[in-house]
Coordinates of C-alpha atoms in Angstrom, one line a residue:
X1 CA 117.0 31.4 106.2
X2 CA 117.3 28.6 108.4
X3 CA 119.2 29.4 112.0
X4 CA 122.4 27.9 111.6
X5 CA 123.1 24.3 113.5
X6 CA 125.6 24.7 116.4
X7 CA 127.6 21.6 116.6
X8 CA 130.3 20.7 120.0
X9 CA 133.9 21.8 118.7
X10 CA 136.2 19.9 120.6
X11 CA 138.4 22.2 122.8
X12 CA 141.3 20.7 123.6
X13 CA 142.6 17.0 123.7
X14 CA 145.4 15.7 126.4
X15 CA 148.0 12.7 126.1
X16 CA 147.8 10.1 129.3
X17 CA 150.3 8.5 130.5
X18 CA 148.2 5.5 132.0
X19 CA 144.4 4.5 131.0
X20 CA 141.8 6.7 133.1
X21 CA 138.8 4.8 134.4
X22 CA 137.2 7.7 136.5
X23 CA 136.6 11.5 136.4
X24 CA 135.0 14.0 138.7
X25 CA 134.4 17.7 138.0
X26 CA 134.5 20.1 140.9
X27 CA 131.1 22.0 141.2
X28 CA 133.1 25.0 142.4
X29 CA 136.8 26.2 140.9
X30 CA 138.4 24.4 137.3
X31 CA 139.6 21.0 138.8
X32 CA 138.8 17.7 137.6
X33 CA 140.1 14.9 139.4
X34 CA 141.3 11.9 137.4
X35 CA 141.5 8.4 138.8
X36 CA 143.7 6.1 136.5
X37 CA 144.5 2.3 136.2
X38 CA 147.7 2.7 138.4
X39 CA 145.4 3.6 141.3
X40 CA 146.4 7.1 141.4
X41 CA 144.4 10.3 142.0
X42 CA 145.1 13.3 139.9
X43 CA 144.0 16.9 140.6
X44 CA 144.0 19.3 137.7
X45 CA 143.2 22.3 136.6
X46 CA 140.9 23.4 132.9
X47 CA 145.1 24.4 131.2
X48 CA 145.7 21.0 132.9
X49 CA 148.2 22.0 135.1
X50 CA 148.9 19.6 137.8
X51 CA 147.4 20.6 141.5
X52 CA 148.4 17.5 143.1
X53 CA 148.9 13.8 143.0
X54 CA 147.9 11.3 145.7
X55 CA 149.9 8.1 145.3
X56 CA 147.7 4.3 145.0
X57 CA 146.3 3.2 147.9
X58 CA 149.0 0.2 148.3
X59 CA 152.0 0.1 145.5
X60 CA 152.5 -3.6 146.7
X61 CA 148.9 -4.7 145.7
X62 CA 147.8 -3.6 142.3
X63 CA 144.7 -5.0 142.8
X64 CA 143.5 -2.1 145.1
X65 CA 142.0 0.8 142.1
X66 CA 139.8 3.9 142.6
X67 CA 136.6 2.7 142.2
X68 CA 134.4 6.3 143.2
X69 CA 134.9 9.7 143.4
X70 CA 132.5 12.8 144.6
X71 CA 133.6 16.4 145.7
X72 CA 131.8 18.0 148.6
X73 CA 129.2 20.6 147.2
X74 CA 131.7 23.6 148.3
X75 CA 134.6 21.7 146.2
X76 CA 137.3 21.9 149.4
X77 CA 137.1 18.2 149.8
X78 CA 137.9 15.1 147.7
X79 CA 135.6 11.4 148.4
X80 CA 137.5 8.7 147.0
X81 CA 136.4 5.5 147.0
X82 CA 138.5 2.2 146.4
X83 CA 137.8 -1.5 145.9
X84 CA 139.0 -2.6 149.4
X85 CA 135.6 -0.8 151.3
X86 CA 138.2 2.1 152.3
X87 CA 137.2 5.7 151.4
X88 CA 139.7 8.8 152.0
X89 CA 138.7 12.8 152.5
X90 CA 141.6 14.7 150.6
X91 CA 141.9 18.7 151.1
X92 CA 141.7 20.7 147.7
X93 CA 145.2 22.6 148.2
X94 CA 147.3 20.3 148.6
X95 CA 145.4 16.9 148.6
X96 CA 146.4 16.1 152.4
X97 CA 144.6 13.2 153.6
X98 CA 142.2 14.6 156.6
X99 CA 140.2 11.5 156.9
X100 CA 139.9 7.5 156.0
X101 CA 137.1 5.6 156.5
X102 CA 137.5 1.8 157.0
X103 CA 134.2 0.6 158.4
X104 CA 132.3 -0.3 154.7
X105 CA 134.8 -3.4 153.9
X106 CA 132.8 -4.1 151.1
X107 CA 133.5 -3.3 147.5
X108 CA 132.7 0.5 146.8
X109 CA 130.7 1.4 143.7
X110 CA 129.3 4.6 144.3
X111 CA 129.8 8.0 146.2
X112 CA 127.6 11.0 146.3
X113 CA 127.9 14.2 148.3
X114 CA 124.9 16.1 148.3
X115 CA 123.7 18.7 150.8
X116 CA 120.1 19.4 152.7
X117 CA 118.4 22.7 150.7
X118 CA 119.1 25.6 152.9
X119 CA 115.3 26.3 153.3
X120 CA 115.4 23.6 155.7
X121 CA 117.9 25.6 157.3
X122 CA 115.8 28.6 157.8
X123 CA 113.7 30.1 160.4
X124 CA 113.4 29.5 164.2
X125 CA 116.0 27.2 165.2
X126 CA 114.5 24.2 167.8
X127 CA 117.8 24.1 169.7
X128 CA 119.5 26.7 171.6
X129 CA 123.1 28.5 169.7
X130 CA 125.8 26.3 169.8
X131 CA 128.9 27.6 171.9
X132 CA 131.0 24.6 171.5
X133 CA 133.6 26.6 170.0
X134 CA 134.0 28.3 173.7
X135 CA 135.3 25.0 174.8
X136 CA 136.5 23.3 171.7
X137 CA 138.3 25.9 169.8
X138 CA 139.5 25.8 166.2
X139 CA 142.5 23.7 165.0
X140 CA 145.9 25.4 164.0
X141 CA 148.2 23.1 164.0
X142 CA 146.5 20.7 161.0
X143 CA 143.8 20.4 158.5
X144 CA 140.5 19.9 159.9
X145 CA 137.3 18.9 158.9
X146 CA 136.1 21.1 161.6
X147 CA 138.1 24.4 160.2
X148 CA 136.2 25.5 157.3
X149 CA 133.1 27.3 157.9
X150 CA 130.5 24.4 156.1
X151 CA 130.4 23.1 159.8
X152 CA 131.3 26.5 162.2
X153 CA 128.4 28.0 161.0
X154 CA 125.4 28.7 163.6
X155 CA 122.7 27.0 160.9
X156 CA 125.2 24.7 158.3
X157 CA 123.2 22.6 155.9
X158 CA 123.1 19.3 156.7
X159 CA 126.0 17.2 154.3
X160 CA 125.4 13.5 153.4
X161 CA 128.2 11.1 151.8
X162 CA 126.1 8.2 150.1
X163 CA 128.7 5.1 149.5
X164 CA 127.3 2.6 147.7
X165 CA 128.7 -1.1 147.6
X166 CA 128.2 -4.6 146.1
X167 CA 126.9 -6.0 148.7
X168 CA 123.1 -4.8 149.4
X169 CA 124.1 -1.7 150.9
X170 CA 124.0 1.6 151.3
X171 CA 125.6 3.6 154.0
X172 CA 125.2 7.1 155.1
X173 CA 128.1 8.9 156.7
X174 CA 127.2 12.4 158.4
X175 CA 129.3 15.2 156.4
X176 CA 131.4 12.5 155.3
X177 CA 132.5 11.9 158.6
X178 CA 129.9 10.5 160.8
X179 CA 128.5 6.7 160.1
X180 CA 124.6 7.7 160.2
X181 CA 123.3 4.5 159.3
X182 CA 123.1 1.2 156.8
X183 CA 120.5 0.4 154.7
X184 CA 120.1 -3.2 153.4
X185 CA 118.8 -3.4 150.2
X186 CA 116.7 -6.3 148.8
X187 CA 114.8 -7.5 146.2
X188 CA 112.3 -9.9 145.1
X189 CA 114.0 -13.0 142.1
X190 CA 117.5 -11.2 142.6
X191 CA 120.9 -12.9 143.5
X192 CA 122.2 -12.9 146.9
X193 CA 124.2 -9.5 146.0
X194 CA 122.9 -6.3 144.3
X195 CA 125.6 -3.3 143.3
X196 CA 124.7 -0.4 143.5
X197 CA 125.6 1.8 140.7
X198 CA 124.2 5.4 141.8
X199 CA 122.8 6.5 144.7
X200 CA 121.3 10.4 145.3
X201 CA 119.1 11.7 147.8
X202 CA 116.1 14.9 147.2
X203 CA 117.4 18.0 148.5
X204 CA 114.7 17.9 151.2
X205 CA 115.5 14.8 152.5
X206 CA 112.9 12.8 151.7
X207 CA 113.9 10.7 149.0
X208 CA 116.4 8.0 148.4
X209 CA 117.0 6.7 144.7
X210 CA 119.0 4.3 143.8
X211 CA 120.2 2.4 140.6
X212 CA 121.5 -1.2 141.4
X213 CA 122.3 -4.1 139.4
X214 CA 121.3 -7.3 140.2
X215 CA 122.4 -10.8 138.3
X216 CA 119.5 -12.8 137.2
X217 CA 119.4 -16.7 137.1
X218 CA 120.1 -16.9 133.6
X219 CA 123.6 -15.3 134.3
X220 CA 122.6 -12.3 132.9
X221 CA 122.1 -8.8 134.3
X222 CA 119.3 -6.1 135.1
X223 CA 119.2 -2.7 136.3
X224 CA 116.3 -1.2 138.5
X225 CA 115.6 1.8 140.5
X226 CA 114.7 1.5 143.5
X227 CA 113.2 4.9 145.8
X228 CA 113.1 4.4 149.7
X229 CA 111.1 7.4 151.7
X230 CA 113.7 9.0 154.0
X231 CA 111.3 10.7 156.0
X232 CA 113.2 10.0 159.3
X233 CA 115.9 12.6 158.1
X234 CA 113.1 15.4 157.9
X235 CA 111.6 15.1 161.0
X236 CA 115.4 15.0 162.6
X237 CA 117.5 16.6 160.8
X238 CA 118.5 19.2 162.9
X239 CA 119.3 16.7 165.4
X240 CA 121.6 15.5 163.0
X241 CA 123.0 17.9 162.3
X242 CA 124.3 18.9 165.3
X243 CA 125.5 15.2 166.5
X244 CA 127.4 15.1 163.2
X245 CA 128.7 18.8 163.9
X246 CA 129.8 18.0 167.7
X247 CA 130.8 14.7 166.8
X248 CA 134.0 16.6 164.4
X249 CA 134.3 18.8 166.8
X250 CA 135.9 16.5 169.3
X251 CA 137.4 14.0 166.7
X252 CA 139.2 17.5 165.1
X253 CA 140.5 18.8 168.5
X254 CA 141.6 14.6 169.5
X255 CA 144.0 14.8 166.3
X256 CA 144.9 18.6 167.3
X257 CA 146.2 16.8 171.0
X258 CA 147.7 13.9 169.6
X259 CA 149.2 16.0 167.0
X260 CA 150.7 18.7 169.6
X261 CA 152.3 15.9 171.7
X262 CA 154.2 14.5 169.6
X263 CA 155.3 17.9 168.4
X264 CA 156.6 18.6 172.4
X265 CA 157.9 14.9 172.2
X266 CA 159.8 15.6 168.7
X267 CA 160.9 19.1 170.6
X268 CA 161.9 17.3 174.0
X269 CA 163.7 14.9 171.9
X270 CA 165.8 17.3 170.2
X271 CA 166.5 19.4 173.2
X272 CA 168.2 15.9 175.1
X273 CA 170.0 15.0 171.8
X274 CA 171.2 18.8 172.2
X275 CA 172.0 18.7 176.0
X276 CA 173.8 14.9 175.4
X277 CA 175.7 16.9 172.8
X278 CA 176.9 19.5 175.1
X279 CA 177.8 17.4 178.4
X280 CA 179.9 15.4 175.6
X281 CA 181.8 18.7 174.6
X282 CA 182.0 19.7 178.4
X283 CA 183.1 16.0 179.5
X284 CA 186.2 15.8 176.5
X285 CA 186.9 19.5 177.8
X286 CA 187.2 18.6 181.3
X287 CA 188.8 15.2 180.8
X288 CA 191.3 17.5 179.2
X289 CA 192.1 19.3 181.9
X290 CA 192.2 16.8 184.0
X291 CA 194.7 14.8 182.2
X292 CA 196.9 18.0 181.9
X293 CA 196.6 18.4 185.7
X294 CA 198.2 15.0 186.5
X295 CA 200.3 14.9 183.6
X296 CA 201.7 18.1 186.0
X297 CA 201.3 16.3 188.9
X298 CA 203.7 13.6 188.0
X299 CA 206.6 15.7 186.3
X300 CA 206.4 18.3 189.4
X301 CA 208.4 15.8 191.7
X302 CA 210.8 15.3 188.7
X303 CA 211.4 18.4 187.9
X304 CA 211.6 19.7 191.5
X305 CA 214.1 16.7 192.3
X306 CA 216.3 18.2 189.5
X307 CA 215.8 21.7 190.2
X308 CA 217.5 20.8 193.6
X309 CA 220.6 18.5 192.0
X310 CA 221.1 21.9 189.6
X311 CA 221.1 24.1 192.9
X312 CA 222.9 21.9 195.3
X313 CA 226.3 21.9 194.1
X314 CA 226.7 25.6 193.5
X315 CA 225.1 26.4 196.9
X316 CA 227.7 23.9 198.5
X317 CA 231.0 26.0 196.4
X318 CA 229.4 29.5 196.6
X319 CA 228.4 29.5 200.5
X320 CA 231.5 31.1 202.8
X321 CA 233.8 28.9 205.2
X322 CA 233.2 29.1 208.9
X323 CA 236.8 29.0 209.6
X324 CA 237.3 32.1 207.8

């Protein structure tokens, strides 16, 4: 008997209420985020309950859409990607923006987060433990890229966001955060431009694939893939690793102080509003009294004046005669 042919059942099918261009499953917990052609971001979960929902980029220009999306390896952060070279970090719980990115300007086609193999991680470390947490402690008062343990740890493996663009290149940004580098891209009978459509790096570092498109004289397009050897990032990626790692340190606990001042401002604000609130009472009490006191003043002389004329007469008939 021949073994039965097991064919996909479809599961479940959703209604939309706007086209979706772009999905992303997260390699960690049942969330798929859902870019659609309004330019918002959509979080749910497998039942497709809604996480959360980050507005479009700019409501004004419609123009701006989602044009990438990547979660980080652990799933606790969101890479999203738009037409305008801007890319945002969003937080899993809530989908707070923690980061944006403005120094591509170009067109982004592709984002990849991908992580160093831990191996590399392993063994005798070159550089002595890092204490910088003695001196640059852990943010509490807002999300931080720096808060989760990917980067606290003593040996974290190194994280690299590839964003690809439209425009020859390729940039590397150190756990999302750091700008590592640019490549420039070229190619021999291409147009001036080449898009690049995927980008992913070995987990050792020392390959870089690409797949770009390039538009041929005859107005028509080609894609090729293109490998570059990234051995640079082998031979240094521990040093990497810990620029990147020191270099969200400070940018983390920068936000935490510009953060905590204008909490005390907000606080200092609110406690002159209150005291202004109170003199006011104290000033309307006072001018009160005040007004009493010389509405007093200036019936006293009245009143005494008559208090006399009342008195006068019956002191004059009542007092005895000398003659008597």
């Amino acid at each position: 008997m021949s073994e039965e042919i097991k064919r996909f059942k479809l599961r479940d099918e959703k209604q939309v209420a706007s086209d979706i261009i772009l999905m992303e499953w997260s390699p960690t917990m049942d969330l798929i985020a859902l870019a659609n052609a309004n330019g918002e971001i959509l979080v749910n979960r497998l039942s497709w309950q809604r996480v959360w929902l980050l507005p479009a980029y700019d409501e004004r220009q419609k123009q701006i859409q989602v044009s990438a999306l990547s979660w980080r390896p652990d799933g606790k952060i969101l890479a999203i990607g738009y037409t305008n070279g801007v890319f945002r970090l969003c937080e899993v719980e809530k989908g707070e923006i923690i980061r944006e990115e403005m120094e591509v300007k170009d067109n982004i086609t592709s984002l990849m987060w991908l992580e160093q193999s831990k191996s590399m991680c392993e063994g005798r470390q070159t550089y002595p433990e890092d204490n910088s947490s003695t001196f640059l402690p852990q943010a509490q008062q807002q999300n931080s890229l720096y808060s989760d343990s990917s980067v606290q740890k003593s040996q974290p493996p190194l994280g690299l966001l590839l964003v690809g663009t439209n425009t020859n290149k390729v940039h590397l940004y150190g756990y999302g955060v750091f700008h590592l580098c640019v490549l420039e891209l070229s190619m021999d009978n291409a147009s001036e431009s080449l898009q690049v459509d995927c980008a992913i790096i070995s987990p050792d570092l020392s390959r870089l694939s690409l797949v770009v498109k390039s538009a041929d004289p005859d107005d028509t397009s080609s894609v090729h893939v293109q490998t570059y050897d990234t051995a640079l990032l082998v031979t240094r990626h521990e040093e990497i690793r810990l620029l990147c790692s020191k270099y969200i340190m400070i940018i983390s606990s920068d936000l935490e102080i510009d953060l905590i001042l204008t909490q005390m401002c907000q606080a200092w604000e609110e406690i002159l509003r209150e005291m202004d609130s109170k003199l006011l009472r104290f000033a309307k009490s006072k001018q009160n009294v005040i007004k009493n006191s010389l509405d007093l003043a200036c019936r006293a002389p009245r009143l005494l004046f008559l208090y006399n004329l009342d008195i006068a007469p019956s002191a004059h008939h009542g007092a005895p005669s000398a003659t008597s």
